């Protein structure tokens, strides 16, 4: 892996490059094809590669909580949010909990409590939903947080997560969650992998939902390259 910008180097230290600055922060991590597709046949995995998975693992290691939509949890086949021993040791040595917390946004609370990401989680997950839902057996496997009426109030949800001590949030989507976070003005950073693949028409973009009031500028922080994959990091 090479860093192309701002200072060209071979095999950069990814932890130093992606380590969060102090204070609350919400980072998104996505992969896209050259022609803007967020998935191939409904999944993002065909757009990825070993280097992308390496950065993916580092970003998970650095966060306090990982936020995903319920649809992404199901469609991408999420497992329990576990880290290997070396990454757990790094977290403990750097003042973090042993594992990040999995946070699932689900307006309809349509989740299976037996899903392995919930039932096999090393720490109790959090499910963000709307007021008025009966959690039923989901309350046995996760903390249920009501935020909003009819749709999830992401501003309130993020505030609740930070009240619980989860300052550094990482979201892996999906597209509707990305769009909603952008519309709510909550996105501090986007880590985007550009795959050298033409997916063709039909695939959705990495973001979805209603148009936002005005586009927002982010600043390019660094550019990496490995095996044809381009890794961009933009932040406020």
Short mmCIF file of N, CA and C in Angstrom, two decimals, residues 31-197:
data_model
loop_
_atom_site.label_atom_id
_atom_site.label_comp_id
_atom_site.label_asym_id
_atom_site.label_seq_id
_atom_site.Cartn_x
_atom_site.Cartn_y
_atom_site.Cartn_z
N UNK A 31 -17.64 1.81 0.10
CA UNK A 31 -16.91 1.43 -1.11
C UNK A 31 -17.84 1.68 -2.29
N UNK A 32 -17.25 2.10 -3.42
CA UNK A 32 -18.04 2.38 -4.62
C UNK A 32 -17.27 1.91 -5.85
N UNK A 33 -18.01 1.60 -6.91
CA UNK A 33 -17.38 1.29 -8.19
C UNK A 33 -16.98 2.59 -8.89
N UNK A 34 -16.25 2.47 -10.00
CA UNK A 34 -15.87 3.66 -10.76
C UNK A 34 -17.08 4.43 -11.27
N UNK A 35 -18.17 3.69 -11.57
CA UNK A 35 -19.36 4.35 -12.11
C UNK A 35 -20.43 4.60 -11.04
N UNK A 36 -20.00 4.61 -9.77
CA UNK A 36 -20.87 5.09 -8.71
C UNK A 36 -21.77 4.07 -8.05
N UNK A 37 -21.59 2.79 -8.32
CA UNK A 37 -22.43 1.76 -7.70
C UNK A 37 -21.98 1.47 -6.28
N UNK A 38 -22.95 1.30 -5.40
CA UNK A 38 -22.64 0.96 -4.02
C UNK A 38 -22.66 -0.52 -3.74
N UNK A 39 -23.04 -1.31 -4.74
CA UNK A 39 -23.07 -2.76 -4.55
C UNK A 39 -23.07 -3.47 -5.90
N UNK A 40 -22.81 -4.75 -5.87
CA UNK A 40 -22.94 -5.62 -7.03
C UNK A 40 -23.82 -6.79 -6.60
N UNK A 41 -24.95 -6.96 -7.27
CA UNK A 41 -25.90 -8.02 -6.91
C UNK A 41 -26.33 -7.91 -5.45
N UNK A 42 -26.50 -6.68 -4.97
CA UNK A 42 -27.05 -6.47 -3.65
C UNK A 42 -26.06 -6.46 -2.51
N UNK A 43 -24.77 -6.66 -2.79
CA UNK A 43 -23.78 -6.69 -1.71
C UNK A 43 -22.56 -5.86 -2.12
N UNK A 44 -21.91 -5.28 -1.10
CA UNK A 44 -20.73 -4.45 -1.36
C UNK A 44 -19.45 -5.27 -1.46
N UNK A 45 -19.47 -6.52 -0.99
CA UNK A 45 -18.25 -7.34 -0.94
C UNK A 45 -17.54 -7.46 -2.29
N UNK A 46 -18.25 -7.63 -3.44
CA UNK A 46 -17.53 -7.75 -4.72
C UNK A 46 -16.73 -6.51 -5.11
N UNK A 47 -17.01 -5.37 -4.47
CA UNK A 47 -16.26 -4.15 -4.75
C UNK A 47 -14.99 -4.04 -3.92
N UNK A 48 -14.87 -4.88 -2.91
CA UNK A 48 -13.80 -4.78 -1.94
C UNK A 48 -12.57 -5.58 -2.37
N UNK A 49 -11.58 -5.65 -1.47
CA UNK A 49 -10.36 -6.41 -1.69
C UNK A 49 -9.58 -6.48 -0.40
N UNK A 50 -8.45 -7.18 -0.37
CA UNK A 50 -7.68 -7.33 0.88
C UNK A 50 -7.27 -6.01 1.52
N UNK A 51 -6.84 -5.05 0.73
CA UNK A 51 -6.43 -3.77 1.31
C UNK A 51 -7.62 -3.03 1.91
N UNK A 52 -8.76 -3.11 1.25
CA UNK A 52 -9.98 -2.48 1.78
C UNK A 52 -10.37 -3.13 3.10
N UNK A 53 -10.26 -4.44 3.17
CA UNK A 53 -10.59 -5.14 4.42
C UNK A 53 -9.60 -4.78 5.54
N UNK A 54 -8.36 -4.49 5.16
CA UNK A 54 -7.36 -4.07 6.15
C UNK A 54 -7.76 -2.74 6.78
N UNK A 55 -8.14 -1.77 5.95
CA UNK A 55 -8.58 -0.48 6.47
C UNK A 55 -9.89 -0.63 7.23
N UNK A 56 -10.77 -1.44 6.71
CA UNK A 56 -12.05 -1.75 7.36
C UNK A 56 -11.81 -2.21 8.79
N UNK A 57 -10.85 -3.11 8.99
CA UNK A 57 -10.55 -3.62 10.32
C UNK A 57 -9.95 -2.55 11.23
N UNK A 58 -9.09 -1.69 10.67
CA UNK A 58 -8.50 -0.62 11.47
C UNK A 58 -9.57 0.37 11.94
N UNK A 59 -10.49 0.73 11.05
CA UNK A 59 -11.54 1.68 11.42
C UNK A 59 -12.43 1.11 12.52
N UNK A 60 -12.74 -0.17 12.44
CA UNK A 60 -13.53 -0.80 13.51
C UNK A 60 -12.75 -0.80 14.83
N UNK A 61 -11.47 -1.03 14.75
CA UNK A 61 -10.66 -1.04 15.97
C UNK A 61 -10.63 0.32 16.64
N UNK A 62 -10.69 1.39 15.86
CA UNK A 62 -10.55 2.74 16.39
C UNK A 62 -11.84 3.33 16.96
N UNK A 63 -13.00 2.76 16.62
CA UNK A 63 -14.26 3.40 17.00
C UNK A 63 -14.74 2.95 18.38
N UNK A 64 -15.61 3.77 18.97
CA UNK A 64 -16.31 3.38 20.20
C UNK A 64 -17.54 2.55 19.89
N UNK A 65 -18.22 2.90 18.79
CA UNK A 65 -19.44 2.18 18.42
C UNK A 65 -19.56 2.16 16.90
N UNK A 66 -20.09 1.05 16.39
CA UNK A 66 -20.32 0.86 14.96
C UNK A 66 -21.81 0.94 14.70
N UNK A 67 -22.24 1.88 13.86
CA UNK A 67 -23.65 2.13 13.59
C UNK A 67 -24.01 1.63 12.20
N UNK A 68 -25.02 0.75 12.13
CA UNK A 68 -25.47 0.22 10.83
C UNK A 68 -27.00 0.21 10.80
N UNK A 69 -27.55 0.27 9.59
CA UNK A 69 -28.98 0.11 9.42
C UNK A 69 -29.36 -1.35 9.47
N UNK A 70 -30.62 -1.63 9.84
CA UNK A 70 -31.09 -3.00 9.96
C UNK A 70 -31.01 -3.73 8.61
N UNK A 71 -31.31 -3.03 7.51
CA UNK A 71 -31.24 -3.67 6.20
C UNK A 71 -29.83 -4.09 5.84
N UNK A 72 -28.86 -3.24 6.13
CA UNK A 72 -27.46 -3.57 5.88
C UNK A 72 -27.01 -4.75 6.72
N UNK A 73 -27.44 -4.79 7.97
CA UNK A 73 -27.11 -5.91 8.85
C UNK A 73 -27.53 -7.23 8.22
N UNK A 74 -28.74 -7.25 7.65
CA UNK A 74 -29.27 -8.48 7.05
C UNK A 74 -28.62 -8.77 5.69
N UNK A 75 -28.59 -7.77 4.82
CA UNK A 75 -28.15 -7.98 3.44
C UNK A 75 -26.67 -8.29 3.33
N UNK A 76 -25.86 -7.68 4.19
CA UNK A 76 -24.41 -7.89 4.12
C UNK A 76 -23.95 -9.06 4.99
N UNK A 77 -24.88 -9.74 5.65
CA UNK A 77 -24.52 -10.92 6.44
C UNK A 77 -23.61 -10.63 7.60
N UNK A 78 -23.94 -9.59 8.38
CA UNK A 78 -23.09 -9.22 9.51
C UNK A 78 -22.98 -10.34 10.54
N UNK A 79 -21.78 -10.51 11.06
CA UNK A 79 -21.51 -11.40 12.18
C UNK A 79 -21.42 -10.57 13.46
N UNK A 80 -21.26 -11.24 14.57
CA UNK A 80 -21.01 -10.52 15.82
C UNK A 80 -19.76 -9.65 15.68
N UNK A 81 -19.78 -8.50 16.32
CA UNK A 81 -18.69 -7.52 16.19
C UNK A 81 -17.53 -7.92 17.11
N UNK A 82 -16.68 -8.80 16.61
CA UNK A 82 -15.54 -9.29 17.38
C UNK A 82 -14.24 -8.83 16.73
N UNK A 83 -13.21 -8.65 17.55
CA UNK A 83 -11.89 -8.27 17.07
C UNK A 83 -10.89 -9.34 17.50
N UNK A 84 -9.79 -9.44 16.74
CA UNK A 84 -8.78 -10.42 17.14
C UNK A 84 -8.04 -9.92 18.39
N UNK A 85 -7.23 -10.80 18.97
CA UNK A 85 -6.57 -10.50 20.26
C UNK A 85 -5.66 -9.28 20.16
N UNK A 86 -4.94 -9.13 19.05
CA UNK A 86 -4.01 -8.00 18.91
C UNK A 86 -4.76 -6.68 18.91
N UNK A 87 -5.89 -6.64 18.22
CA UNK A 87 -6.66 -5.39 18.17
C UNK A 87 -7.35 -5.11 19.50
N UNK A 88 -7.78 -6.16 20.18
CA UNK A 88 -8.37 -5.94 21.51
C UNK A 88 -7.31 -5.41 22.47
N UNK A 89 -6.09 -5.95 22.40
CA UNK A 89 -5.00 -5.47 23.25
C UNK A 89 -4.68 -4.01 22.94
N UNK A 90 -4.67 -3.66 21.65
CA UNK A 90 -4.39 -2.27 21.28
C UNK A 90 -5.44 -1.35 21.87
N UNK A 91 -6.70 -1.72 21.78
CA UNK A 91 -7.77 -0.88 22.32
C UNK A 91 -7.59 -0.67 23.83
N UNK A 92 -7.35 -1.75 24.54
CA UNK A 92 -7.19 -1.65 25.99
C UNK A 92 -5.99 -0.79 26.36
N UNK A 93 -4.90 -0.92 25.59
CA UNK A 93 -3.69 -0.13 25.86
C UNK A 93 -3.88 1.35 25.54
N UNK A 94 -4.91 1.66 24.72
CA UNK A 94 -5.14 3.04 24.32
C UNK A 94 -6.42 3.62 24.94
N UNK A 95 -6.85 3.03 26.04
CA UNK A 95 -7.94 3.61 26.80
C UNK A 95 -9.33 3.34 26.28
N UNK A 96 -9.48 2.40 25.36
CA UNK A 96 -10.79 2.05 24.83
C UNK A 96 -11.29 0.77 25.49
N UNK A 97 -12.58 0.51 25.37
CA UNK A 97 -13.12 -0.77 25.83
C UNK A 97 -12.58 -1.89 24.94
N UNK A 98 -12.68 -3.12 25.41
CA UNK A 98 -12.11 -4.23 24.66
C UNK A 98 -12.75 -4.37 23.28
N UNK A 99 -14.05 -4.15 23.19
CA UNK A 99 -14.78 -4.26 21.93
C UNK A 99 -15.58 -2.98 21.69
N UNK A 100 -15.74 -2.57 20.43
CA UNK A 100 -16.72 -1.52 20.14
C UNK A 100 -18.13 -2.08 20.29
N UNK A 101 -19.10 -1.19 20.45
CA UNK A 101 -20.49 -1.58 20.59
C UNK A 101 -21.19 -1.53 19.24
N UNK A 102 -21.95 -2.55 18.92
CA UNK A 102 -22.75 -2.54 17.70
C UNK A 102 -24.05 -1.79 17.95
N UNK A 103 -24.34 -0.81 17.09
CA UNK A 103 -25.58 -0.03 17.18
C UNK A 103 -26.35 -0.22 15.88
N UNK A 104 -27.61 -0.63 15.99
CA UNK A 104 -28.44 -0.89 14.82
C UNK A 104 -29.59 0.09 14.79
N UNK A 105 -29.76 0.78 13.67
CA UNK A 105 -30.90 1.68 13.48
C UNK A 105 -32.01 0.92 12.77
N UNK A 106 -33.17 0.85 13.41
CA UNK A 106 -34.29 0.09 12.85
C UNK A 106 -35.60 0.78 13.21
N UNK A 107 -36.15 1.56 12.29
CA UNK A 107 -37.38 2.30 12.56
C UNK A 107 -38.55 1.37 12.90
N UNK A 108 -38.59 0.19 12.26
CA UNK A 108 -39.71 -0.74 12.47
C UNK A 108 -39.41 -1.81 13.51
N UNK A 109 -38.21 -1.85 14.00
CA UNK A 109 -37.78 -2.85 14.98
C UNK A 109 -37.99 -4.27 14.45
N UNK A 110 -37.73 -4.43 13.14
CA UNK A 110 -37.95 -5.72 12.48
C UNK A 110 -36.65 -6.52 12.44
N UNK A 111 -36.20 -6.93 13.61
CA UNK A 111 -34.95 -7.68 13.74
C UNK A 111 -35.22 -9.01 14.43
N UNK A 112 -34.43 -9.99 14.09
CA UNK A 112 -34.53 -11.31 14.69
C UNK A 112 -33.58 -11.38 15.88
N UNK A 113 -34.09 -11.60 17.09
CA UNK A 113 -33.18 -11.67 18.25
C UNK A 113 -32.17 -12.80 18.16
N UNK A 114 -32.43 -13.79 17.28
CA UNK A 114 -31.49 -14.90 17.11
C UNK A 114 -30.40 -14.58 16.08
N UNK A 115 -30.48 -13.40 15.41
CA UNK A 115 -29.43 -13.03 14.45
C UNK A 115 -28.09 -13.06 15.17
N UNK A 116 -27.08 -13.65 14.52
CA UNK A 116 -25.80 -13.85 15.22
C UNK A 116 -25.14 -12.55 15.65
N UNK A 117 -25.39 -11.44 14.94
CA UNK A 117 -24.80 -10.17 15.34
C UNK A 117 -25.36 -9.69 16.68
N UNK A 118 -26.55 -10.17 17.03
CA UNK A 118 -27.16 -9.84 18.32
C UNK A 118 -26.90 -10.93 19.34
N UNK A 119 -27.27 -12.16 18.98
CA UNK A 119 -27.23 -13.26 19.95
C UNK A 119 -25.80 -13.63 20.36
N UNK A 120 -24.83 -13.40 19.47
CA UNK A 120 -23.45 -13.81 19.74
C UNK A 120 -22.54 -12.61 20.04
N UNK A 121 -23.13 -11.44 20.28
CA UNK A 121 -22.33 -10.23 20.47
C UNK A 121 -21.49 -10.33 21.75
N UNK A 122 -20.21 -9.90 21.70
CA UNK A 122 -19.38 -9.94 22.90
C UNK A 122 -19.76 -8.89 23.94
N UNK A 123 -20.36 -7.79 23.49
CA UNK A 123 -20.93 -6.78 24.40
C UNK A 123 -22.34 -6.48 23.91
N UNK A 124 -23.19 -6.09 24.83
CA UNK A 124 -24.61 -5.91 24.52
C UNK A 124 -24.82 -4.82 23.46
N UNK A 125 -25.43 -5.15 22.32
CA UNK A 125 -25.67 -4.14 21.29
C UNK A 125 -26.75 -3.14 21.73
N UNK A 126 -26.88 -2.09 20.94
CA UNK A 126 -27.92 -1.08 21.13
C UNK A 126 -28.75 -1.03 19.85
N UNK A 127 -30.08 -1.02 19.99
CA UNK A 127 -30.96 -0.86 18.85
C UNK A 127 -31.68 0.48 19.00
N UNK A 128 -31.52 1.34 17.99
CA UNK A 128 -32.18 2.64 17.96
C UNK A 128 -33.44 2.49 17.12
N UNK A 129 -34.58 2.82 17.69
CA UNK A 129 -35.85 2.69 16.97
C UNK A 129 -36.74 3.88 17.28
N UNK A 130 -38.00 3.80 16.84
CA UNK A 130 -38.97 4.86 17.09
C UNK A 130 -39.80 4.53 18.33
N UNK A 131 -40.40 5.54 18.90
CA UNK A 131 -41.25 5.34 20.07
C UNK A 131 -42.48 4.51 19.70
N UNK A 132 -42.95 3.74 20.67
CA UNK A 132 -44.20 3.01 20.50
C UNK A 132 -44.06 1.56 20.11
N UNK A 133 -42.85 1.08 19.84
CA UNK A 133 -42.65 -0.32 19.48
C UNK A 133 -42.48 -1.18 20.74
N UNK A 134 -43.06 -2.37 20.70
CA UNK A 134 -42.84 -3.34 21.76
C UNK A 134 -41.58 -4.14 21.42
N UNK A 135 -40.52 -4.02 22.22
CA UNK A 135 -39.28 -4.72 21.86
C UNK A 135 -39.37 -6.22 21.97
N UNK A 136 -40.28 -6.74 22.79
CA UNK A 136 -40.42 -8.18 22.94
C UNK A 136 -39.10 -8.83 23.30
N UNK A 137 -38.78 -9.98 22.67
CA UNK A 137 -37.54 -10.69 23.01
C UNK A 137 -36.26 -9.97 22.61
N UNK A 138 -36.36 -8.92 21.78
CA UNK A 138 -35.16 -8.16 21.44
C UNK A 138 -34.54 -7.51 22.69
N UNK A 139 -35.37 -7.21 23.67
CA UNK A 139 -34.86 -6.61 24.91
C UNK A 139 -33.97 -7.57 25.68
N UNK A 140 -34.04 -8.87 25.38
CA UNK A 140 -33.18 -9.84 26.04
C UNK A 140 -31.75 -9.81 25.52
N UNK A 141 -31.58 -9.29 24.28
CA UNK A 141 -30.26 -9.36 23.65
C UNK A 141 -29.66 -7.99 23.35
N UNK A 142 -30.43 -6.91 23.55
CA UNK A 142 -29.93 -5.56 23.22
C UNK A 142 -30.63 -4.51 24.06
N UNK A 143 -29.95 -3.36 24.23
CA UNK A 143 -30.59 -2.19 24.82
C UNK A 143 -31.44 -1.52 23.74
N UNK A 144 -32.69 -1.24 24.03
CA UNK A 144 -33.58 -0.61 23.06
C UNK A 144 -33.71 0.87 23.42
N UNK A 145 -33.39 1.74 22.45
CA UNK A 145 -33.46 3.18 22.66
C UNK A 145 -34.46 3.77 21.68
N UNK A 146 -35.50 4.42 22.19
CA UNK A 146 -36.49 5.08 21.34
C UNK A 146 -36.05 6.50 21.06
N UNK A 147 -35.98 6.86 19.77
CA UNK A 147 -35.58 8.21 19.36
C UNK A 147 -36.43 8.61 18.16
N UNK A 148 -37.42 9.44 18.39
CA UNK A 148 -38.25 9.91 17.29
C UNK A 148 -39.58 9.21 17.19
N UNK A 149 -40.50 9.83 16.43
CA UNK A 149 -41.83 9.30 16.17
C UNK A 149 -41.95 9.03 14.67
N UNK A 150 -42.24 7.79 14.30
CA UNK A 150 -42.42 7.47 12.88
C UNK A 150 -41.14 7.16 12.15
N UNK A 151 -40.10 7.92 12.41
CA UNK A 151 -38.77 7.63 11.86
C UNK A 151 -37.74 7.95 12.93
N UNK A 152 -36.59 7.33 12.82
CA UNK A 152 -35.56 7.51 13.83
C UNK A 152 -35.01 8.94 13.79
N UNK A 153 -34.99 9.58 14.93
CA UNK A 153 -34.39 10.90 15.07
C UNK A 153 -32.90 10.70 15.31
N UNK A 154 -32.11 10.86 14.25
CA UNK A 154 -30.68 10.55 14.34
C UNK A 154 -29.92 11.54 15.20
N UNK A 155 -30.36 12.78 15.24
CA UNK A 155 -29.70 13.76 16.11
C UNK A 155 -29.85 13.32 17.57
N UNK A 156 -31.07 12.94 17.95
CA UNK A 156 -31.31 12.46 19.31
C UNK A 156 -30.56 11.15 19.57
N UNK A 157 -30.53 10.28 18.57
CA UNK A 157 -29.85 8.98 18.72
C UNK A 157 -28.37 9.17 18.96
N UNK A 158 -27.73 10.04 18.17
CA UNK A 158 -26.29 10.29 18.32
C UNK A 158 -26.02 10.93 19.68
N UNK A 159 -26.88 11.85 20.09
CA UNK A 159 -26.72 12.47 21.41
C UNK A 159 -26.79 11.42 22.52
N UNK A 160 -27.72 10.47 22.39
CA UNK A 160 -27.84 9.40 23.38
C UNK A 160 -26.59 8.52 23.41
N UNK A 161 -26.06 8.20 22.24
CA UNK A 161 -24.84 7.38 22.19
C UNK A 161 -23.68 8.10 22.86
N UNK A 162 -23.58 9.39 22.64
CA UNK A 162 -22.48 10.14 23.26
C UNK A 162 -22.69 10.28 24.77
N UNK A 163 -23.94 10.36 25.20
CA UNK A 163 -24.22 10.35 26.64
C UNK A 163 -23.72 9.05 27.27
N UNK A 164 -23.76 7.97 26.51
CA UNK A 164 -23.30 6.67 27.00
C UNK A 164 -21.79 6.51 26.88
N UNK A 165 -21.10 7.54 26.41
CA UNK A 165 -19.65 7.49 26.33
C UNK A 165 -19.09 7.07 24.99
N UNK A 166 -19.95 6.97 23.96
CA UNK A 166 -19.50 6.54 22.63
C UNK A 166 -19.24 7.78 21.77
N UNK A 167 -18.06 8.37 21.92
CA UNK A 167 -17.76 9.64 21.26
C UNK A 167 -17.41 9.44 19.78
N UNK A 168 -16.66 8.37 19.49
CA UNK A 168 -16.19 8.14 18.13
C UNK A 168 -17.06 7.07 17.48
N UNK A 169 -17.92 7.51 16.55
CA UNK A 169 -18.87 6.62 15.90
C UNK A 169 -18.42 6.34 14.48
N UNK A 170 -18.57 5.09 14.08
CA UNK A 170 -18.28 4.66 12.71
C UNK A 170 -19.57 4.09 12.13
N UNK A 171 -19.95 4.53 10.94
CA UNK A 171 -21.12 3.95 10.26
C UNK A 171 -20.69 3.31 8.95
N UNK A 172 -21.19 2.10 8.72
CA UNK A 172 -20.95 1.38 7.46
C UNK A 172 -22.22 1.31 6.61
N UNK A 173 -23.18 2.15 6.93
CA UNK A 173 -24.37 2.23 6.09
C UNK A 173 -25.57 1.50 6.65
N UNK A 174 -26.51 1.31 5.76
CA UNK A 174 -26.47 1.45 4.32
C UNK A 174 -26.76 2.84 3.77
N UNK A 175 -27.13 2.85 2.47
CA UNK A 175 -27.32 4.10 1.76
C UNK A 175 -28.36 5.03 2.39
N UNK A 176 -29.48 4.48 2.87
CA UNK A 176 -30.50 5.34 3.46
C UNK A 176 -30.01 5.96 4.77
N UNK A 177 -29.29 5.19 5.55
CA UNK A 177 -28.73 5.73 6.78
C UNK A 177 -27.71 6.82 6.46
N UNK A 178 -26.87 6.60 5.45
CA UNK A 178 -25.90 7.60 5.01
C UNK A 178 -26.62 8.89 4.63
N UNK A 179 -27.67 8.76 3.81
CA UNK A 179 -28.42 9.94 3.38
C UNK A 179 -29.05 10.68 4.55
N UNK A 180 -29.59 9.94 5.50
CA UNK A 180 -30.23 10.56 6.66
C UNK A 180 -29.21 11.25 7.56
N UNK A 181 -28.05 10.64 7.75
CA UNK A 181 -27.00 11.26 8.55
C UNK A 181 -26.50 12.55 7.88
N UNK A 182 -26.39 12.53 6.56
CA UNK A 182 -25.99 13.73 5.83
C UNK A 182 -27.03 14.83 5.98
N UNK A 183 -28.30 14.47 5.81
CA UNK A 183 -29.38 15.45 5.92
C UNK A 183 -29.44 16.06 7.31
N UNK A 184 -29.09 15.28 8.33
CA UNK A 184 -29.12 15.76 9.70
C UNK A 184 -27.85 16.54 10.08
N UNK A 185 -26.90 16.65 9.16
CA UNK A 185 -25.67 17.40 9.43
C UNK A 185 -24.73 16.72 10.40
N UNK A 186 -24.78 15.38 10.45
CA UNK A 186 -24.02 14.64 11.45
C UNK A 186 -22.71 14.04 10.93
N UNK A 187 -22.48 14.12 9.63
CA UNK A 187 -21.30 13.47 9.04
C UNK A 187 -20.07 14.36 9.21
N UNK A 188 -19.09 13.85 9.94
CA UNK A 188 -17.83 14.58 10.11
C UNK A 188 -16.76 14.11 9.14
N UNK A 189 -16.89 12.89 8.65
CA UNK A 189 -15.81 12.31 7.84
C UNK A 189 -16.36 11.19 6.96
N UNK A 190 -15.80 11.07 5.75
CA UNK A 190 -16.12 9.97 4.85
C UNK A 190 -14.83 9.31 4.39
N UNK A 191 -14.71 8.02 4.65
CA UNK A 191 -13.63 7.21 4.10
C UNK A 191 -14.22 6.42 2.94
N UNK A 192 -13.74 6.67 1.75
CA UNK A 192 -14.34 6.10 0.54
C UNK A 192 -13.31 5.29 -0.23
N UNK A 193 -13.63 4.03 -0.47
CA UNK A 193 -12.81 3.18 -1.32
C UNK A 193 -13.40 3.17 -2.72
N UNK A 194 -12.58 3.48 -3.72
CA UNK A 194 -13.02 3.47 -5.11
C UNK A 194 -12.45 2.23 -5.78
N UNK A 195 -13.34 1.32 -6.18
CA UNK A 195 -12.94 0.06 -6.79
C UNK A 195 -12.80 0.22 -8.31
N UNK A 196 -11.79 -0.39 -8.93
CA UNK A 196 -11.58 -0.25 -10.38
C UNK A 196 -12.52 -1.15 -11.17
N UNK A 197 -13.81 -0.96 -10.96
CA UNK A 197 -14.83 -1.84 -11.52
C UNK A 197 -15.97 -1.01 -12.09
#
